[in-house]
Structures are given as C-alpha cells and as structure tokens.
mmCIF file of C-alpha atoms in Angstrom:
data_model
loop_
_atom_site.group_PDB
_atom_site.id
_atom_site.type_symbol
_atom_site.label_atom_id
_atom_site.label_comp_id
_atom_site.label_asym_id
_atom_site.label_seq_id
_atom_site.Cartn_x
_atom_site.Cartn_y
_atom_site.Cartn_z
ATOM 1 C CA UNK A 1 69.924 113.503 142.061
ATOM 2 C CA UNK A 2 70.904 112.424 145.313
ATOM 3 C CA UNK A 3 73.146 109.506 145.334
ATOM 4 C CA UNK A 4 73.917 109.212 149.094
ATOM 5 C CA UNK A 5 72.390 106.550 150.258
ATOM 6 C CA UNK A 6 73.844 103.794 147.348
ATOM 7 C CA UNK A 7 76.481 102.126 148.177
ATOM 8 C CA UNK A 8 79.688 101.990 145.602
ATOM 9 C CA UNK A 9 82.376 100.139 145.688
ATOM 10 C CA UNK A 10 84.754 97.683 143.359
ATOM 11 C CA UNK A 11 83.733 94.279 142.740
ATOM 12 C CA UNK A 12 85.057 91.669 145.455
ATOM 13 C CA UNK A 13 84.799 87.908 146.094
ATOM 14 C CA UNK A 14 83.012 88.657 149.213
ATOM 15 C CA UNK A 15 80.216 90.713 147.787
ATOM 16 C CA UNK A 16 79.102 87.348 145.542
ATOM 17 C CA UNK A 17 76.031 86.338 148.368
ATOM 18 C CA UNK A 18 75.194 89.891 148.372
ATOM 19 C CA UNK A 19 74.991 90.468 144.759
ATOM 20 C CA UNK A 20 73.433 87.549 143.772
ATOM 21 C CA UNK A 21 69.652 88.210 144.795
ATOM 22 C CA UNK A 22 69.593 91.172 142.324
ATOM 23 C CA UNK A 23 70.132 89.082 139.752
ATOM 24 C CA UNK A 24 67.202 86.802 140.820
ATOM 25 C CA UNK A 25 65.206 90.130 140.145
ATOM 26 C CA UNK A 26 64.958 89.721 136.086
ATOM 27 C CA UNK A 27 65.957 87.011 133.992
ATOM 28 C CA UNK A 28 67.729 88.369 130.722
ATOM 29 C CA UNK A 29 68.720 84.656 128.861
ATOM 30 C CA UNK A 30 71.972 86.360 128.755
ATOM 31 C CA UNK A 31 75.464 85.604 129.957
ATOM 32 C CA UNK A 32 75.555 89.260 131.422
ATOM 33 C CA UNK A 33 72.809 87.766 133.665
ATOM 34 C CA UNK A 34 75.131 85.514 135.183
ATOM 35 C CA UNK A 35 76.998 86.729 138.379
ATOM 36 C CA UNK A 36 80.235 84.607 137.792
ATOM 37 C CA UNK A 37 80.858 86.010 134.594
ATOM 38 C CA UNK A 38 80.855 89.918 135.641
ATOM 39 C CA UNK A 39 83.779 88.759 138.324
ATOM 40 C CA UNK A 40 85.675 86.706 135.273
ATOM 41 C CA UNK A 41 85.870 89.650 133.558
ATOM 42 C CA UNK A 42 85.968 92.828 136.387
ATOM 43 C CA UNK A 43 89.468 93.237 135.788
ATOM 44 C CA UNK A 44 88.840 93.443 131.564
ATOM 45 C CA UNK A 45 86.078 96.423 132.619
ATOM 46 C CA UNK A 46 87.349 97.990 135.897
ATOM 47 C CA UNK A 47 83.904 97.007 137.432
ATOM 48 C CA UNK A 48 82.729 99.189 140.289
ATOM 49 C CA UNK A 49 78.878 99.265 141.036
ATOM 50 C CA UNK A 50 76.732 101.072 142.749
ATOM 51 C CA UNK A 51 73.489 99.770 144.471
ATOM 52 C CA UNK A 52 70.451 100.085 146.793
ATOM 53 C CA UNK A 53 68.198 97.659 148.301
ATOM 54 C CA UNK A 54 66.133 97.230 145.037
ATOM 55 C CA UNK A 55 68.666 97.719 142.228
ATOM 56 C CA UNK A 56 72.553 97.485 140.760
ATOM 57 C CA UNK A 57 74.110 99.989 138.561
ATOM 58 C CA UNK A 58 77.223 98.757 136.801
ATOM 59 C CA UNK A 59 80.298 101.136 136.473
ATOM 60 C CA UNK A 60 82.561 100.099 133.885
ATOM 61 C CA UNK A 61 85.205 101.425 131.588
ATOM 62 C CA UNK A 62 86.039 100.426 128.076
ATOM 63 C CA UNK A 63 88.766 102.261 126.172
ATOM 64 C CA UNK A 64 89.347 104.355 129.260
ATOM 65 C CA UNK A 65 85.531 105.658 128.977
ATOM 66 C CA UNK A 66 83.018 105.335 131.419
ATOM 67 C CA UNK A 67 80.122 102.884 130.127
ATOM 68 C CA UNK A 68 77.352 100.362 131.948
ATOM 69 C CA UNK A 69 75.017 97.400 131.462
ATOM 70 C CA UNK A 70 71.709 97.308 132.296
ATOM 71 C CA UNK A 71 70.461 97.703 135.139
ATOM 72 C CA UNK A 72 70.004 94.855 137.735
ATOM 73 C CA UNK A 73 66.728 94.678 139.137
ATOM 74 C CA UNK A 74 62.788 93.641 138.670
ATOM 75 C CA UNK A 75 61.257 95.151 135.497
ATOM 76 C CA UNK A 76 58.948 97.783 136.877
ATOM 77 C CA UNK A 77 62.328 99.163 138.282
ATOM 78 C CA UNK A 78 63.652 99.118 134.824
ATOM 79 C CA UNK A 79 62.876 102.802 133.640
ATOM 80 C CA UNK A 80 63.730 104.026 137.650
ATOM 81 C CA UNK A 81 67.125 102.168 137.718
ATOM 82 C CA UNK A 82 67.999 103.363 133.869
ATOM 83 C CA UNK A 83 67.339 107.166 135.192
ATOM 84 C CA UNK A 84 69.542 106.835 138.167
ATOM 85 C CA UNK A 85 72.243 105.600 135.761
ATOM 86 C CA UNK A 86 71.761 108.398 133.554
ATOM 87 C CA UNK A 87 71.790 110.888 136.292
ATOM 88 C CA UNK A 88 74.961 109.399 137.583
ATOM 89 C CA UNK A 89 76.930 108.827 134.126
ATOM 90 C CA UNK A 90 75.656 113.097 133.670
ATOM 91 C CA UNK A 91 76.218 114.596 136.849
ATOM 92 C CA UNK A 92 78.392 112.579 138.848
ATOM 93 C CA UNK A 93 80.924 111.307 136.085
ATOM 94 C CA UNK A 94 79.988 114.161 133.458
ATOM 95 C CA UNK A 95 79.737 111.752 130.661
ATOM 96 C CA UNK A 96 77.098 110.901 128.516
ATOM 97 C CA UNK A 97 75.265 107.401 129.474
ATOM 98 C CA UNK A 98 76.002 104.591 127.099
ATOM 99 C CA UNK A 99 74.834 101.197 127.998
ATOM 100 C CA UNK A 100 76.702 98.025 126.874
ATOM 101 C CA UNK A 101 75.135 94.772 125.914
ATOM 102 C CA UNK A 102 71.630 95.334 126.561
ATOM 103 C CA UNK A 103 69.029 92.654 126.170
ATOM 104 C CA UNK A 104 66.154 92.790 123.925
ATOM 105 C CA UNK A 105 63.526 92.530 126.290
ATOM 106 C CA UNK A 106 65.176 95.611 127.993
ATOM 107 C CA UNK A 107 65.175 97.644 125.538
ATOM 108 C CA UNK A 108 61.233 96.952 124.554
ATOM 109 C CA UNK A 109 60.741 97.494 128.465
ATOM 110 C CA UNK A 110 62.427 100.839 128.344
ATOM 111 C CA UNK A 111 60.563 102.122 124.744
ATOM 112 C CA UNK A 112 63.157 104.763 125.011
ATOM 113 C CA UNK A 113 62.823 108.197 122.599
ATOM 114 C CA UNK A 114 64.896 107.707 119.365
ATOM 115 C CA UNK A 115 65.496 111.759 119.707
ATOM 116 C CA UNK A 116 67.415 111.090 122.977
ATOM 117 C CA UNK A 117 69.366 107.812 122.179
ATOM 118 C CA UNK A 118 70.914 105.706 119.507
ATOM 119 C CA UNK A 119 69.844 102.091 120.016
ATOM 120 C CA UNK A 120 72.331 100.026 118.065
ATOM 121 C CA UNK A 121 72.030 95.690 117.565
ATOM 122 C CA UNK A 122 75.495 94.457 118.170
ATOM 123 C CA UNK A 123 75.599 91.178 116.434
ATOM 124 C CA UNK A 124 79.289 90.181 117.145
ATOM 125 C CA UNK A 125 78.098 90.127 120.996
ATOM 126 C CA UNK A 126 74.693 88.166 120.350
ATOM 127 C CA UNK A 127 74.587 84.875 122.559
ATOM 128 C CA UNK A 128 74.488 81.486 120.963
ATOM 129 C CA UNK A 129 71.695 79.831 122.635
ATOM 130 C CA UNK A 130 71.430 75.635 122.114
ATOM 131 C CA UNK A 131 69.128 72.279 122.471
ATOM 132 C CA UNK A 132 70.950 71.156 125.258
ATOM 133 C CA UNK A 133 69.586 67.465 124.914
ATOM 134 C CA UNK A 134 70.993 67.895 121.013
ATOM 135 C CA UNK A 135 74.339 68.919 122.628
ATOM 136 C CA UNK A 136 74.426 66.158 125.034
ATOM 137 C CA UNK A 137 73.371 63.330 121.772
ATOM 138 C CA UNK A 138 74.240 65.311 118.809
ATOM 139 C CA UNK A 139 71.703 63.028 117.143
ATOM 140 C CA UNK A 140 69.937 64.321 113.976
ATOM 141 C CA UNK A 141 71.367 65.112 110.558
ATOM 142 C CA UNK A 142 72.326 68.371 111.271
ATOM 143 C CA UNK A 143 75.065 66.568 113.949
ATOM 144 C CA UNK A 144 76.357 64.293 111.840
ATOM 145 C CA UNK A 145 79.619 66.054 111.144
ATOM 146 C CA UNK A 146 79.968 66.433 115.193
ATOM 147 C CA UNK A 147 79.227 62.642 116.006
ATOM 148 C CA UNK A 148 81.819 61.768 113.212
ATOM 149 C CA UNK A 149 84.228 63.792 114.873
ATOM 150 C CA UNK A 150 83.034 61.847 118.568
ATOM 151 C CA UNK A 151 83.356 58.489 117.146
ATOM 152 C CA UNK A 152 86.370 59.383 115.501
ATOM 153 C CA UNK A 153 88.018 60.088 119.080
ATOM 154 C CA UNK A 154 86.221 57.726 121.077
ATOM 155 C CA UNK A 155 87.756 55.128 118.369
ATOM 156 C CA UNK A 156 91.492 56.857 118.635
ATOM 157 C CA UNK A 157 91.229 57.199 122.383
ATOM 158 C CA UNK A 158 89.539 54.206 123.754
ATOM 159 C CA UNK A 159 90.710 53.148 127.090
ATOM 160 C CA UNK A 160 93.264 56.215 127.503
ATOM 161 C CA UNK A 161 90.822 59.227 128.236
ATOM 162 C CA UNK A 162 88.148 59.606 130.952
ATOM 163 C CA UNK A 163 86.247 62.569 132.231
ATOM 164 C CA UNK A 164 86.162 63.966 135.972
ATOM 165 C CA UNK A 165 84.775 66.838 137.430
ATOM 166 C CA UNK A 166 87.618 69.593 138.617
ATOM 167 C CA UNK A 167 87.849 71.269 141.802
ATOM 168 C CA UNK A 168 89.756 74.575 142.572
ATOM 169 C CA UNK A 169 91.208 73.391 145.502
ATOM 170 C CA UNK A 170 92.437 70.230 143.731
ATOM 171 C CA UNK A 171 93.233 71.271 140.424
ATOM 172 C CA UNK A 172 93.622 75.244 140.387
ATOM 173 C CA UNK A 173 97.693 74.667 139.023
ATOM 174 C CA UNK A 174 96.804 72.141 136.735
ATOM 175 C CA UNK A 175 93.756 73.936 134.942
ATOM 176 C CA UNK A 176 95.710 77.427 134.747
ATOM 177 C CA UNK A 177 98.796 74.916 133.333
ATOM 178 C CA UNK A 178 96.743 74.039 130.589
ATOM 179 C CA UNK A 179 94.781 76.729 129.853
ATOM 180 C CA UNK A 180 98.720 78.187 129.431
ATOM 181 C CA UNK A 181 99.884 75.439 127.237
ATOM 182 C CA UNK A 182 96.423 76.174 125.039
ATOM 183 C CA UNK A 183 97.133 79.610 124.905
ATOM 184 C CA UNK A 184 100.568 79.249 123.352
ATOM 185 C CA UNK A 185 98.991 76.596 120.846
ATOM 186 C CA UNK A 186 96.476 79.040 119.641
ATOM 187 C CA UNK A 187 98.055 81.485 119.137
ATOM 188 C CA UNK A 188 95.207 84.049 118.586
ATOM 189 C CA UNK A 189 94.905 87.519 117.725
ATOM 190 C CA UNK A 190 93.096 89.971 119.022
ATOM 191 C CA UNK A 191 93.957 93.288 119.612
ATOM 192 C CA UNK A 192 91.415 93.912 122.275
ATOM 193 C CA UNK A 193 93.305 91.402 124.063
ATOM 194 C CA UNK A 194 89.954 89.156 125.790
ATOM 195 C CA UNK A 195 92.425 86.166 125.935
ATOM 196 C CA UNK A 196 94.723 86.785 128.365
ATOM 197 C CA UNK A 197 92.015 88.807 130.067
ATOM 198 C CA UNK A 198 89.827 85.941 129.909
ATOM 199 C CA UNK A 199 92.617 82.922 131.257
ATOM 200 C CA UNK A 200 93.326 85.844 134.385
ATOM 201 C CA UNK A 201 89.782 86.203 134.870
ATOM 202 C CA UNK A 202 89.861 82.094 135.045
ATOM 203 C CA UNK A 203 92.710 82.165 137.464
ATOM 204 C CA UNK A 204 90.725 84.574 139.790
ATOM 205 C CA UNK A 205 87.218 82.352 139.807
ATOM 206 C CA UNK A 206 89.673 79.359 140.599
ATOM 207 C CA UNK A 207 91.309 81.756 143.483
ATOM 208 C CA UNK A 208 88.162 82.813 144.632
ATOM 209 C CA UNK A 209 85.900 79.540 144.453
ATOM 210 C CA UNK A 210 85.269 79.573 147.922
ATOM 211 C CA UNK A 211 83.178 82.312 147.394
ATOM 212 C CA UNK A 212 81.547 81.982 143.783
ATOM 213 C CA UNK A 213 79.382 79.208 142.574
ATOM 214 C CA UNK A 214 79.999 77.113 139.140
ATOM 215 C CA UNK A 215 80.445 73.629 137.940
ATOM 216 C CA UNK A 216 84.309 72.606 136.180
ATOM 217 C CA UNK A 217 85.097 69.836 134.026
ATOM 218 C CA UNK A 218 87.667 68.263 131.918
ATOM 219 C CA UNK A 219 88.500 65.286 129.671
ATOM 220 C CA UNK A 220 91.980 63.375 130.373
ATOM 221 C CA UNK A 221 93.759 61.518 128.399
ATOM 222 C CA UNK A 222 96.555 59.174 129.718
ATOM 223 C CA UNK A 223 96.221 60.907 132.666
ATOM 224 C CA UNK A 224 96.954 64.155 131.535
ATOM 225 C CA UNK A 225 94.124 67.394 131.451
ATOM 226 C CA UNK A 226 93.805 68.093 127.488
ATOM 227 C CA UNK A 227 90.147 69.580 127.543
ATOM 228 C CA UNK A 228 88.654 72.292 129.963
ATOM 229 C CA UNK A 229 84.988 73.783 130.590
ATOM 230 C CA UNK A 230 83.589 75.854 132.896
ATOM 231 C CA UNK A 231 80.118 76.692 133.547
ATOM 232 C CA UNK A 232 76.742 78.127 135.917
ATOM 233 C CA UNK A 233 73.101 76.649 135.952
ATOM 234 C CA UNK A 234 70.125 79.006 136.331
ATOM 235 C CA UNK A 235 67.124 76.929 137.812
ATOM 236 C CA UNK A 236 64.522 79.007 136.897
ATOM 237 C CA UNK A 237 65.612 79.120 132.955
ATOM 238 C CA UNK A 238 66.726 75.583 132.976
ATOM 239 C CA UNK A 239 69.878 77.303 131.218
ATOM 240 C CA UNK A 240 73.193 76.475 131.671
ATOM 241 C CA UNK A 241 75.805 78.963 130.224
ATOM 242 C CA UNK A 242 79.170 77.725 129.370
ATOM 243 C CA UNK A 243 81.451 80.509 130.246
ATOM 244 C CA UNK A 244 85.004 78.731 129.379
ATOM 245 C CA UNK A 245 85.331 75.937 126.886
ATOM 246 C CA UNK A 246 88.850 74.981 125.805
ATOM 247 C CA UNK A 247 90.389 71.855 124.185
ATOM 248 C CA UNK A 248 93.582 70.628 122.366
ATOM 249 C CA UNK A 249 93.385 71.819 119.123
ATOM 250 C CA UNK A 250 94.912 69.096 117.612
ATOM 251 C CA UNK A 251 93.020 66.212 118.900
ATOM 252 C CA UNK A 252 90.289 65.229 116.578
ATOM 253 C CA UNK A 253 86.909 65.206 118.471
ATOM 254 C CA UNK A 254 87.875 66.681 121.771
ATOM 255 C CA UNK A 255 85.711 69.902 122.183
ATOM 256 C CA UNK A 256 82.451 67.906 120.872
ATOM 257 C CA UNK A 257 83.647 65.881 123.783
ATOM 258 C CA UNK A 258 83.995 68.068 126.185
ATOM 259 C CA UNK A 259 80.858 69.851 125.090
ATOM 260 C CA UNK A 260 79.312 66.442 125.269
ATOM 261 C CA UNK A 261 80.468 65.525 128.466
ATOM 262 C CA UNK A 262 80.516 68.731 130.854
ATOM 263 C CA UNK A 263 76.696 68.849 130.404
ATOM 264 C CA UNK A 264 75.764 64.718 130.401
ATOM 265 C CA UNK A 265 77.824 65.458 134.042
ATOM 266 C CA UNK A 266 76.901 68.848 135.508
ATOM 267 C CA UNK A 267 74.192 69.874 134.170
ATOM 268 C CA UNK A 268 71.700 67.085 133.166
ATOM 269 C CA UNK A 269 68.711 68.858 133.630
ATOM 270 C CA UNK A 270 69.327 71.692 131.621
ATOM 271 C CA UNK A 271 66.982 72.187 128.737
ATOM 272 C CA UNK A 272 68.877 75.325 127.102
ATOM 273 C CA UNK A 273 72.571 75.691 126.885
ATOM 274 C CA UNK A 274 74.121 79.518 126.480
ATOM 275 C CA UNK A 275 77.216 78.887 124.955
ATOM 276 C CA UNK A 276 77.970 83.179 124.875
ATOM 277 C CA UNK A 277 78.910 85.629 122.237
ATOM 278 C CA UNK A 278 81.385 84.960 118.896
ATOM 279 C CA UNK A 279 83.339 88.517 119.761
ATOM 280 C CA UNK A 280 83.005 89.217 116.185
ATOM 281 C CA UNK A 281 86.026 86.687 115.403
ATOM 282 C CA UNK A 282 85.309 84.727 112.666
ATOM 283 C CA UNK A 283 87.013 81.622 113.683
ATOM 284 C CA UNK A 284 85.096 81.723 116.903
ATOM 285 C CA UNK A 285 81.570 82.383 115.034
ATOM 286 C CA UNK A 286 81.568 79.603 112.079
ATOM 287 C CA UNK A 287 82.417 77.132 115.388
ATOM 288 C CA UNK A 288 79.612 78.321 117.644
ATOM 289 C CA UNK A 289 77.548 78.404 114.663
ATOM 290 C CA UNK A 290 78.753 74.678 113.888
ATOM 291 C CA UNK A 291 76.518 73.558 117.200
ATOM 292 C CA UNK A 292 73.601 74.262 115.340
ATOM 293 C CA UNK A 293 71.932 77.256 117.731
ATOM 294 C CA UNK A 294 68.094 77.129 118.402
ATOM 295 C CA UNK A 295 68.162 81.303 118.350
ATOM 296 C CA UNK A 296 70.415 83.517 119.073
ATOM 297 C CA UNK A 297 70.021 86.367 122.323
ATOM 298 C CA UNK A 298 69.878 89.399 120.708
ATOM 299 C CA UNK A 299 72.306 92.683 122.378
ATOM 300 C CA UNK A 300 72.196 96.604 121.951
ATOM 301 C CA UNK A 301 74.062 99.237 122.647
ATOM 302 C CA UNK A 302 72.599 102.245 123.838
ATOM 303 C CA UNK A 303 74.023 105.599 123.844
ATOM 304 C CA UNK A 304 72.256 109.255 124.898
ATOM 305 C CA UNK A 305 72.818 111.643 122.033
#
C-alpha cells in the first residue's frame, strides 16, 4: 500500500485544532474518544500518528511493541481506516496489527473473521459510565453511604473549605504541588508505573493549556488546595469524562466532594459522567464501583493471528 500521501508525525500541542475534527467523526462513549486524554498520556505510549484528510491512525508502543487504537474517523471509513492500519503495522513496521482498547460498537462495525484475529474483552480497561445528576445529589438509597461521608465533611469543615475553578496559568505550581504531596501519601504500586506517567502527563496539559481544551477544579480548605479534578465535556453525548480525580486521603468526605462539586460547577448540563477505566487495581475498582455506574463501556483487544 502506498502510504505517501499521510502525514506522520509525533503528537504536539499545536496539532490539538487539527486533530480534533477527526474525533467529531464517530462518537465511541469512551475516554479514548477524548483528544485531551491521548496528549495526557503520549509520553506513557510514544504516540506518533499518521493521518489523511478523512482518517487518524494511532502509532503507539507498549512494552517496546508497536500497537494502535482504533481508528479515528466516520464509520463507513471504519473497515478502510482498519486496512490501512493493518497494511502499515505489516509492511511498513513488519509487525503484526494489534489494536488496543477498542470499543464495542467498533468491533460489531468491523464483523472481523475469527480465523484472522483474536478479539479479546478487557475488563480491567472497561469505562465506568455514571447518572451524572445522581453524582451531582447522590440522592437515593444506593448513595447513602456517599452523602454520609458529604455531611460528615461539610459538618467537620464548615466555614474553612470552598471550591474554585483552577487555571493553568494561575495555579499550574500549586496543582503539580499537590498532586506531589498526594503521590507520596498514596503510596501506590504499580509496576506498570501509570502514576507518575499520569501526574507528568498532568504537568504537560497544565504546560500546554493554551492549546488544549478542559475544565479544572479543586476544593480548599483553609486556604490550602487538598482536592483536584480534571475533566472534558462532549456536547453531542452530553458526557463529561473525568480524566484526573485526586483528593486527601485522609479527609473524610473529600473525593464525594470533589466529585460533587467539579460537575455542579463545570459541567451542569451533563447527563452522563465517564469516570474511565479501574486499570485492573482493585483498590481503584471497588471505589469506581462505589459511585454506583449506570453501565459500564465495554473494550477489546484485537490482535491478527
């Protein structure tokens, strides 16, 4: 296949406005769908792409071997765009194509041969998709537990904590000083090592916010930042997708807070909240499955045999 007239190249800031129409092309309900998070995480996956006027392949590595996502463009371009990855992966990379994080309505639109690939579900990257109006009351039995937990700090707290929305130009030090400070508290471990991917990733949407497009927030208390979240609306879904959400961890109440708050602020219109993937961490999945989730966005992995 001739790949000539595509254009390849890594990911930059500057690239955002250009990008961003492709992604108009298809809605996937996923967080993959969302621009801001492939530039959060570029450095994790060495992102490169390549691209024409109707479509985006994603060049990625992950364990020092070449993979992709789906494609990014209109649906009757799926099975096109999927061959030109394929073709690329096989000729120009000599590798076999494996696709990453696939939707489910991707993989029914691409009714691929089960003699030519292994379609795997991934459940440790399926999306955790929310009420947001439940998220912004937590009223109803099943919340009880989370307005306790509100109360409880609203009650601890009152008069010393407010929330404000956060600006990179204002607050870029002070965000990246906490997110530090949370770090070291957390002390997780994870030998893929998404954490301190994930606060550098943070560091370069705050660096590059003059480019890129997302809403911050955070909770103080006496004056100081002790909650963090980070998110994108998509007007057509009605979805926002939390990308970052980060609290003290030993504050009663503050990440229903912050949950609470960074939508009642930035995103009151949203009708579905995409609060991402559990990583397979346990800790991480019995919280994000504390919220109560409405369904959760199916992902595959696709590899040619």
């Amino acid at each position: 296949m001739n790949f000539e007239h595509f254009i390849k190249k890594e990911m930059e800031p500057q690239d955002y406005d250009i990008l961003l129409p492709y992604f108009k092309m298809r809605y996937s309900h996923t967080c993959e769908n969302i621009l801001v998070s492939n530039f959060m995480w570029k450095d994790y996956y060495h992102t490169h792409y390549i691209r024409d006027d109707h479509g985006l392949i994603w060049l990625m590595e992950v364990d020092g071997q070449p993979v992709t996502m789906v494609p990014v463009c209109a649906k009757q371009d799926l099975k096109h765009y999927f061959k030109v990855a394929e073709a690329y992966f096989n000729e120009v990379l000599h590798s076999k194509l494996t696709v990453c994080l696939a939707d489910k309505e991707a993989v029914e639109l691409l009714d691929l041969d089960h003699e030519k690939y292994d379609i795997l579900s991934v459940r440790d990257y399926y999306d955790y998709v929310y009420d947001a109006e439940k998220l912004r009351t937590f009223s109803g039995k099943a919340y009880h537990k989370k307005k306790n937990h509100l109360n409880a700090f609203k009650k601890a707290y009152e008069g010393r904590y407010e929330y404000r929305s956060l600006s990179c130009g204002c607050h870029h030090d002070e965000i990246m000083a906490f997110l530090r400070k949370w770090e070291a508290q957390r002390d997780l471990e994870d030998p893929f090592h998404r954490d301190e991917y994930e606060l550098n990733g943070i560091d370069y949407l705050l660096s590059n916010c003059g480019y890129l497009d997302y809403k911050m927030g955070g909770i103080y208390i006496d004056g100081e930042l002790q909650a963090f979240s980070l998110g994108v609306y998509g007007k057509v879904e009605k979805m926002a997708v939390i990308h970052v959400e980060k609290a003290n961890p030993d504050i009663r109440g503050l990440y229903p807070m912050i949950c609470q708050q960074f939508l009642c602020h930035e995103f009151p219109d949203a009708e579905l909240v995409n609060r991402e993937d559990d990583m397979g961490l346990e800790g991480l999945r019995k919280s994000k499955m504390s919220y109560n989730p409405i369904y959760l966005e199916e992902k595959y992995e696709i590899r040619q045999k």
